[in-house]
Structures are given as C-alpha cells and as structure tokens.
Amino acid sequence: THSTDKERLQRLSVFDDASKNALEYLATCVSREDGRACKDTARDARKLQILSAHVRDHLDGKVPRMRDVATLARWDREDAGERDGVQVGRWWFKLTHSTDKERLQRLSVFDDASKNALEYLATCEPRKRKPRGRHAK
C-alpha cells in the first residue's frame, strides 16, 4: 500500500469500532500476488486447531511427517464430515516452511485458540522417520 493508503487506513482505524473491527478482520486475509485464491486465515485457523487436537490425541504429541495422512472431520469445511486421506503432514510442512511468514503471524494473532495451538505444536517433536531398506524391522 502507498503512504496515502496507509494514512487513510490509520484514519479509518480510529473512526469507530465497526471500522476498526472491519480493518482487523481484513488484515487476517491476504490475496496472493500471482492471482490465486485468497489465503483464508479463518480456514487455516480451523485446520490448525484440528491438527493440534489430532497430534495430542492420536500422535502422542509428535507433529506429522511430510507424507502422513489422517482421517479427520471438518478439515475441508466447518460442516463437513470425516474424510480419509487428509494430507496433514503436507499441510503442516507447507505452513511452517512457507516463504509467506506473514501467514503464521496472522494465525498467531487471529484468536486465542490458534495462538494456543501454535504454541502447543511448537513444543512437539517431529515423528521419527520410518526405517527403510533391508535392515528395516
């Protein structure tokens, strides 16, 4: 945004509560430069909370490997049922290794549940790699 845009946003943020709340919400969404769909922070927050519960309840407190899949409810939409083959490891890897560092920042301030989920997952160890080759047991 240009400096005049920043000045207008600053004036709007102190105008009234509705404007301030609207600006805070819009700050949680960002359009990608290449024209792809908007990265919806609310969707990421829901997935983060689902992943956090999955790690705690089913993975003994260890974050998933890149190729790990799971059966999870509400992954695609809030009202969706269970789905097999959810690529939780890939989603977690893309979230934590993305060049878009603002995505994690937006999640950390989106709501308390997302902040707590990120803090919890940061304390978890990664799952061990499966042994491969002829000496694998």
Coordinates of C-alpha atoms in Angstrom, one line a residue:
T1 CA 0.0 0.0 0.0
H2 CA 1.1 3.5 -0.7
S3 CA 1.7 6.1 2.1
T4 CA -1.6 7.8 1.3
D5 CA -3.4 4.5 1.6
K6 CA -1.7 3.9 5.0
E7 CA -2.8 7.3 6.2
R8 CA -6.4 6.6 5.1
L9 CA -6.3 3.2 6.9
Q10 CA -4.9 4.9 10.0
R11 CA -7.8 7.5 10.0
L12 CA -10.3 4.7 9.5
S13 CA -8.9 2.6 12.3
V14 CA -9.7 5.4 14.8
F15 CA -13.0 6.4 13.2
D16 CA -15.3 4.0 15.0
D17 CA -15.4 0.4 16.4
A18 CA -17.1 -1.0 13.3
S19 CA -14.3 0.3 11.0
K20 CA -11.6 -0.8 13.4
N21 CA -13.1 -4.3 13.6
A22 CA -13.5 -4.5 9.8
L23 CA -9.9 -3.5 9.3
E24 CA -8.7 -6.1 11.8
Y25 CA -10.7 -8.8 10.0
L26 CA -9.4 -7.8 6.6
A27 CA -5.8 -7.9 8.0
T28 CA -6.3 -11.6 8.5
C29 CA -6.9 -12.2 4.8
V30 CA -4.3 -11.6 2.1
S31 CA -4.5 -12.0 -1.7
R32 CA -1.6 -13.8 -3.3
E33 CA 0.4 -11.8 -5.8
D34 CA 0.0 -14.4 -8.5
G35 CA -3.7 -14.0 -8.6
R36 CA -4.5 -17.3 -6.8
A37 CA -7.4 -17.6 -4.4
C38 CA -7.2 -15.6 -1.1
K39 CA -5.4 -17.4 1.7
D40 CA -8.2 -17.6 4.2
T41 CA -6.9 -17.3 7.7
A42 CA -10.1 -18.5 9.3
R43 CA -9.7 -21.8 7.3
D44 CA -6.1 -22.1 8.3
A45 CA -7.1 -21.5 12.0
R46 CA -9.7 -24.2 11.8
K47 CA -7.2 -26.7 10.3
L48 CA -4.6 -25.7 12.8
Q49 CA -6.9 -26.4 15.7
I50 CA -7.9 -29.8 14.2
L51 CA -4.3 -30.7 13.6
S52 CA -3.4 -29.7 17.2
A53 CA -6.1 -32.0 18.6
H54 CA -5.0 -34.8 16.3
V55 CA -1.4 -34.5 17.4
R56 CA -2.4 -34.5 21.0
D57 CA -4.9 -37.4 20.8
H58 CA -3.5 -39.7 18.1
L59 CA 0.2 -39.0 17.5
D60 CA 1.4 -38.9 21.1
G61 CA 2.4 -35.3 20.9
K62 CA 4.5 -35.6 17.8
V63 CA 4.0 -33.5 14.7
P64 CA 3.3 -35.4 11.5
R65 CA 5.8 -36.4 8.9
M66 CA 5.5 -34.9 5.4
R67 CA 3.7 -37.9 3.9
D68 CA 1.4 -38.6 6.9
V69 CA -2.3 -38.8 6.2
A70 CA -5.2 -39.0 8.7
T71 CA -9.0 -39.3 8.9
L72 CA -10.3 -36.0 10.1
A73 CA -13.7 -34.3 10.4
R74 CA -14.3 -30.7 9.4
W75 CA -11.0 -30.4 7.5
D76 CA -12.5 -29.1 4.3
R77 CA -15.4 -27.1 5.7
E78 CA -16.8 -26.4 9.1
D79 CA -19.9 -28.6 8.4
A80 CA -18.0 -31.4 6.6
G81 CA -17.9 -35.0 7.9
E82 CA -14.9 -37.2 8.3
R83 CA -12.6 -37.6 5.3
D84 CA -9.9 -40.3 4.8
G85 CA -6.5 -39.4 3.4
V86 CA -6.2 -35.8 4.7
Q87 CA -2.6 -34.9 4.0
V88 CA -1.9 -33.4 7.4
G89 CA 1.9 -33.7 7.1
R90 CA 2.0 -31.9 3.8
W91 CA -0.3 -29.1 5.2
W92 CA 1.9 -28.7 8.3
F93 CA 5.1 -28.7 6.3
K94 CA 3.7 -26.0 3.9
L95 CA 2.5 -23.9 6.8
T96 CA 5.8 -24.0 8.7
H97 CA 8.2 -23.9 5.8
S98 CA 6.4 -21.3 3.6
T99 CA 8.1 -18.2 2.3
D100 CA 5.0 -16.4 3.4
K101 CA 6.0 -15.8 7.1
E102 CA 3.0 -13.4 7.5
R103 CA 0.7 -16.4 7.3
L104 CA 2.0 -17.8 10.6
Q105 CA 1.9 -14.3 12.1
R106 CA -1.7 -13.8 11.1
L107 CA -2.6 -17.2 12.7
S108 CA -0.8 -16.3 15.9
V109 CA -3.0 -13.2 16.4
F110 CA -6.2 -14.5 14.8
D111 CA -7.7 -15.9 18.0
D112 CA -6.6 -17.4 21.3
A113 CA -7.3 -21.0 20.1
S114 CA -5.0 -20.6 17.1
K115 CA -2.3 -19.0 19.3
N116 CA -2.5 -21.8 21.8
A117 CA -2.5 -24.4 19.0
L118 CA 0.7 -22.9 17.5
E119 CA 2.4 -22.7 20.9
Y120 CA 1.5 -26.4 21.6
L121 CA 2.7 -27.6 18.3
A122 CA 6.0 -25.6 18.7
T123 CA 6.7 -27.8 21.7
C124 CA 6.1 -31.1 19.9
E125 CA 8.8 -33.2 18.4
P126 CA 8.6 -34.4 14.9
R127 CA 7.6 -38.1 14.3
K128 CA 10.5 -40.3 13.6
R129 CA 11.2 -41.4 10.1
K130 CA 10.3 -45.0 9.2
P131 CA 13.3 -47.2 8.8
R132 CA 13.8 -48.2 5.1
G133 CA 15.9 -50.7 3.3
R134 CA 16.8 -54.3 4.1
H135 CA 17.6 -53.6 7.7
A136 CA 14.2 -52.2 8.5
K137 CA 12.2 -54.1 11.0

